[in-house]
Amino acid sequence: MTPSLLDAGTLPEALHDALRRAFGDRYSTADSVREQHGRGEAPFAAMPPNAVVFARSTQDVQDVLARCHAHRVPVIAFGAGSSLEGQLLATRGGVCIDLSQMNAVLKVDAGDFTATVQAGVTREQLNTALRAEGLFFPVDPGAHASLGGMAATRASGTNTVRYGSMRENVLALTVVLADGRVVQTGTRAAKSAAGYDLTRLFVGSEGTLGIITEVVLRLYPLPESVSAAVIAFPDTDAAVATVIEAIQAGLPIARSEYLCANSIRAINLAARELALREVPTLFLEFHGSPAALEEQVETLRELAAQHGGGDFAWAVHPEDRTRLWHARHNAYFSCQLSRPGSLVIATDTCVPRSRLAESIEGAGRIMADASFPSMIFGHVGDGNFHVLMVIDPGSEAEREEAEALNEAIVTLALSLGGTCTGEHGIGYHKKAFLRRETGDTAIELMQRIKAAVDPHGILNPDKIF
Amino acid sequence: MTPSLLDAGTLPEALHDALRRAFGDRYSTADSVREQHGRGEAPFAAMPPNAVVFARSTQDVQDVLARCHAHRVPVIAFGAGSSLEGQLLATRGGVCIDLSQMNAVLKVDAGDFTATVQAGVTREQLNTALRAEGLFFPVDPGAHASLGGMAATRASGTNTVRYGSMRENVLALTVVLADGRVVQTGTRAAKSAAGYDLTRLFVGSEGTLGIITEVVLRLYPLPESVSAAVIAFPDTDAAVATVIEAIQAGLPIARSEYLCANSIRAINLAARELALREVPTLFLEFHGSPAALEEQVETLRELAAQHGGGDFAWAVHPEDRTRLWHARHNAYFSCQLSRPGSLVIATDTCVPRSRLAESIEGAGRIMADASFPSMIFGHVGDGNFHVLMVIDPGSEAEREEAEALNEAIVTLALSLGGTCTGEHGIGYHKKAFLRRETGDTAIELMQRIKAAVDPHGILNPDKIF
């Protein structure tokens, strides 16, 4: 229990009774349920909502919002609970709507490369459903996130370098507004010039403008061939330069992940069978026809060699690739395992590609004297990387030190023309960074939009600004 | 002169005097200048502004807006004057800001594939500047449009099927708000999860939320090889099916333009040296390495053959390709030439690809009994096509008939899950269509955002809704 835990009684009694009557055992005020819904994977104490409703339909979400709107009670949407920046903290209590039971893949239009899903569908679930159609949805943040949550956070991930982020891959949304009304933000047409881009206004709005209940996604044909490679490098610069030059040469790399020596060490600890050399390393993936693949791989191998890249190892079999990407996705957890009982604070800066080496080296310098272990990995093709700080959750000193280091890394990224967050969002914890990044006028503009769309401020209060 | 032409005197005298003092001969109230700025290429009578300011800097735009805001006087931005839906009509008079003198390419960051340009730079000008860097900017609406105007209208065009529209290719904007303050909407980083997506809120807002003065664009490496093809088909269905199947097979076609027999006839009239067979035809373009190109072309040729496609002609030399695409881009004007003294009204529907054949056939049926000539061409890879109605501008009957046919074609597109505008925008003329497409709640949401961002409604009034 945390000090901020409020009593369920602080919900207006009429609202509490109405929700209980309407949702029966899909309405809960149990401490354990509230606690579980009051945090994501962020390394911060939970701030639980007063109650949780498990929604099964857009109509359920409309019901909750209409009632909470009438009572001026906060509402927070919950997908898979994998957010990292405190997006789920119920800073003012209120009702959390858990969307995980809205998990139906409603429609796959193979001819149009689109799928319509309920917000609680996870990307793995969708990709399993798509396999028989020869299609896939590429955005892959690593976490077992829900597609509604990924849209709300403007998530990206390992293959955004080729396929784009949620910004590019959401075609339309069904959104419930603060007062319970529903809006459809687009069509399944590939493009449109019809009015304001409401779809992209909601993508990345972190539940502060409306609650996403359905998502129309853009799909891609499963590549004819896939091939993955692991390359060891003498230093960070060499690894980063290889990827940048490959992209500049027009190579359509599907994934290009950098891992520092410490990251590889953590991965080796968690997955001994990989036995990777503990040096700066690239994990790469290529998609295409066999002939196109051969061309890409040859070019990449030459570029890597020019930068001293060696140990060029292939993962041709699907199982080998799965093991590799599984290890990469678990780097976060491997990192935590490397210091038992620890907690991980992750930075998320993204800079123009040409400044990436500078940005990573600078982060290395900033971290050099840290009193706790750290590691660096990231989506170098996008200019985005994470410094993972492995701290002792009981140590206020380490927490403060981590926050100061995070700020120094963000300051560097902003000075290089970058952003404080490539993919995790602002949430509760990066509000000061956002203001520094965009300036007061942009924040004031966002606040005006928020006030226009959610006049009573009930939707996920205290987030973004 | 049109009946709606207002006197310059209707601008508040204090504003008129202040603008004249501030801008000297870059401030004009001459009838000819106002008339020229009171329409685009839309087939409707001009509604001129009271005055025109020729801006040379963001500061100039700030000055005009701050003054007009204080006087509650409308302001309309003007780029190249190539809009098609009445975006430039000064329905309530006011001041037009001509941005064509803001035509500097400010910065090309070749390593990051980004360019920063002033709003008045045209895409041709940018591409000329980029050639030496081995880069290009792909979005190509045909018209000699300005990049600021293209951003404001969310333009796309012939190679959007591969490279996306302005939605995907604008990284950040400098925008002057209604009260004269400036906002930067993003960074040059390839992706970001930092707050609301202000960039995409302004992209497609048609000058109603702010005036775009600078644009940061995403660039691409010039393809190693380019190859174009012309294929004749027995009917529309066969041509459309060939493209759809190619896309479904994962072929990264760079351009896939359909032209009906009438369109080819018009093109032949204007460019006799092409001497194309007057049947449904595809103009295609492929980008890639020589090996990748060969693969793509072979697949396409096989698909076309299966659908009875013949006369497979190649345009390998750059001059031949230029001639081909020039002819395609001039189809609009060729169309007009085919009936001397005529005026063209163009539809712009876009549907999910799988419904495209149905949509084009339906449009053909709708047009069958029209009392004027028409032709159909479009970006079939995106599901977007235009019916060009070649009417007598003096005939009110033809005009009314054209509007009724346009509405029938939009109704069909909406019933197929599409949009009333793929790339021309809503402007003054498609407002009723937008409401039918998105519904009242979405329109009300857009209006709330408009009121929040431009409280006095001075920015391009009476557009979109």
Coordinates of C-alpha atoms in Angstrom, one line a residue, chain A residues 220-396:
Chain A
Y220 CA 2.2 -5.7 -44.4
P221 CA 2.8 -8.9 -46.4
L222 CA 5.1 -11.3 -44.5
P223 CA 8.4 -10.9 -46.2
E224 CA 9.3 -13.6 -48.6
S225 CA 12.6 -14.2 -46.8
V226 CA 14.0 -13.0 -43.5
S227 CA 17.5 -13.1 -42.3
A228 CA 19.1 -11.9 -39.1
A229 CA 22.7 -11.1 -38.3
V230 CA 24.8 -10.4 -35.2
I231 CA 28.0 -8.4 -35.7
A232 CA 30.6 -7.5 -33.0
F233 CA 32.4 -4.1 -33.2
P234 CA 35.5 -2.7 -31.6
D235 CA 33.5 0.3 -30.3
T236 CA 30.2 2.1 -30.3
D237 CA 31.2 4.6 -33.0
A238 CA 31.9 1.8 -35.5
A239 CA 28.6 0.0 -34.8
V240 CA 26.6 3.2 -35.1
A241 CA 28.5 4.4 -38.3
T242 CA 27.7 1.1 -40.0
V243 CA 24.0 1.4 -39.5
I244 CA 23.9 5.1 -40.5
E245 CA 25.9 4.5 -43.6
A246 CA 23.7 1.5 -44.6
I247 CA 20.6 3.7 -44.2
Q248 CA 22.2 6.5 -46.2
A249 CA 23.0 4.0 -48.9
G250 CA 19.3 3.3 -49.1
L251 CA 19.5 -0.2 -47.6
P252 CA 15.9 -1.0 -46.3
I253 CA 17.1 -2.6 -43.0
A254 CA 14.2 -4.1 -41.1
R255 CA 15.8 -4.0 -37.7
S256 CA 19.1 -2.4 -36.4
E257 CA 19.6 -2.7 -32.7
Y258 CA 22.7 -1.6 -30.9
L259 CA 23.7 -3.2 -27.6
C260 CA 26.6 -2.1 -25.5
A261 CA 29.0 -4.6 -23.9
N262 CA 27.1 -4.4 -20.6
S263 CA 23.9 -5.2 -22.3
I264 CA 25.4 -8.2 -24.0
R265 CA 26.8 -9.3 -20.6
A266 CA 23.2 -9.1 -19.1
I267 CA 21.8 -11.0 -22.0
N268 CA 24.5 -13.7 -21.7
L269 CA 23.6 -14.1 -18.0
A270 CA 19.9 -14.6 -18.9
A271 CA 20.4 -16.7 -22.0
R272 CA 23.7 -18.6 -21.7
E273 CA 23.2 -20.5 -24.9
L274 CA 23.8 -17.3 -26.9
A275 CA 27.3 -16.9 -25.6
L276 CA 27.9 -13.6 -27.3
R277 CA 31.2 -11.8 -27.2
E278 CA 30.8 -9.0 -24.7
V279 CA 31.6 -6.0 -26.9
P280 CA 29.5 -3.4 -28.7
T281 CA 27.2 -5.4 -31.0
L282 CA 24.5 -5.0 -33.7
F283 CA 21.5 -7.2 -34.0
L284 CA 20.2 -6.8 -37.6
E285 CA 17.3 -8.1 -39.6
F286 CA 16.6 -8.0 -43.3
H287 CA 13.3 -8.6 -45.1
G288 CA 12.8 -9.2 -48.8
S289 CA 13.1 -11.5 -51.8
P290 CA 16.0 -13.9 -51.6
A291 CA 17.8 -11.9 -54.3
A292 CA 17.2 -8.6 -52.6
L293 CA 18.3 -10.0 -49.3
E294 CA 21.5 -11.3 -50.7
E295 CA 22.3 -7.8 -52.0
Q296 CA 21.4 -6.1 -48.7
V297 CA 23.4 -8.5 -46.7
E298 CA 26.5 -8.2 -48.9
T299 CA 26.4 -4.4 -48.7
L300 CA 26.0 -4.5 -45.0
R301 CA 28.8 -6.9 -44.5
E302 CA 31.2 -4.7 -46.5
L303 CA 30.2 -1.6 -44.5
A304 CA 30.7 -3.4 -41.2
A305 CA 34.1 -4.7 -42.3
Q306 CA 35.2 -1.2 -43.1
H307 CA 34.4 -0.3 -39.5
G308 CA 36.2 -3.3 -38.0
G309 CA 33.0 -5.3 -37.5
G310 CA 33.6 -9.0 -37.1
D311 CA 32.1 -12.3 -35.8
F312 CA 29.5 -11.9 -38.5
A313 CA 27.0 -14.5 -37.4
W314 CA 23.8 -15.5 -39.2
A315 CA 20.5 -16.5 -37.8
V316 CA 18.8 -18.0 -40.8
H317 CA 16.4 -20.5 -39.1
P318 CA 13.3 -19.0 -37.6
E319 CA 14.1 -20.5 -34.2
D320 CA 17.5 -18.8 -34.1
R321 CA 16.0 -15.5 -35.0
T322 CA 13.3 -15.9 -32.4
R323 CA 15.9 -16.7 -29.7
L324 CA 17.9 -13.6 -30.8
W325 CA 15.0 -11.1 -30.7
H326 CA 13.6 -12.7 -27.6
A327 CA 17.0 -12.0 -25.9
R328 CA 16.9 -8.4 -27.2
H329 CA 13.4 -7.8 -26.0
N330 CA 14.3 -9.2 -22.6
A331 CA 17.4 -7.0 -22.3
Y332 CA 15.3 -4.8 -20.0
F333 CA 14.6 -7.7 -17.7
S334 CA 18.1 -9.2 -18.1
C335 CA 19.4 -5.8 -17.0
Q336 CA 17.3 -6.0 -13.8
L337 CA 18.4 -9.6 -13.2
S338 CA 22.0 -8.5 -13.3
R339 CA 21.6 -6.7 -10.0
P340 CA 19.1 -8.8 -7.9
G341 CA 16.4 -6.7 -6.2
S342 CA 17.1 -3.8 -8.5
L343 CA 14.8 -1.5 -10.4
V344 CA 15.4 0.0 -13.8
I345 CA 15.1 3.6 -14.9
A346 CA 15.3 4.0 -18.6
T347 CA 16.1 7.1 -20.7
D348 CA 14.5 7.4 -24.1
T349 CA 16.1 10.2 -26.1
C350 CA 16.0 10.3 -29.9
V351 CA 18.2 12.6 -32.1
P352 CA 18.7 13.2 -35.8
R353 CA 20.7 10.1 -37.0
S354 CA 23.8 12.1 -37.8
R355 CA 24.1 13.1 -34.1
L356 CA 23.5 9.7 -32.7
A357 CA 27.1 8.7 -32.2
E358 CA 27.7 12.0 -30.3
S359 CA 24.6 11.4 -28.3
I360 CA 25.5 7.9 -27.3
E361 CA 29.1 8.8 -26.5
G362 CA 27.9 11.7 -24.4
A363 CA 25.5 9.5 -22.5
G364 CA 28.5 7.2 -21.8
R365 CA 30.5 10.0 -20.4
I366 CA 27.6 11.2 -18.3
M367 CA 27.2 7.7 -16.9
A368 CA 30.9 7.1 -16.4
D369 CA 30.9 8.0 -12.7
A370 CA 27.5 6.7 -11.8
S371 CA 27.4 4.8 -8.5
F372 CA 25.2 2.0 -10.0
P373 CA 25.5 -0.2 -13.1
S374 CA 24.0 0.9 -16.4
M375 CA 23.8 -0.3 -20.0
I376 CA 22.9 1.2 -23.3
F377 CA 20.9 -0.2 -26.2
G378 CA 18.6 1.1 -28.7
H379 CA 17.0 1.5 -32.1
V380 CA 20.0 3.1 -33.8
G381 CA 18.4 3.3 -37.2
D382 CA 15.9 5.8 -35.7
G383 CA 18.4 7.7 -33.6
N384 CA 16.7 6.4 -30.5
F385 CA 18.4 4.6 -27.6
H386 CA 17.9 3.8 -23.9
V387 CA 20.3 4.1 -21.0
L388 CA 19.1 1.6 -18.4
M389 CA 20.1 2.6 -14.9
V390 CA 20.0 -0.4 -12.5
I391 CA 19.3 1.2 -9.2
D392 CA 18.5 0.0 -5.6
P393 CA 14.9 0.9 -5.1
G394 CA 15.5 1.4 -1.4
S395 CA 18.1 4.1 -2.0
E396 CA 16.8 7.6 -2.3

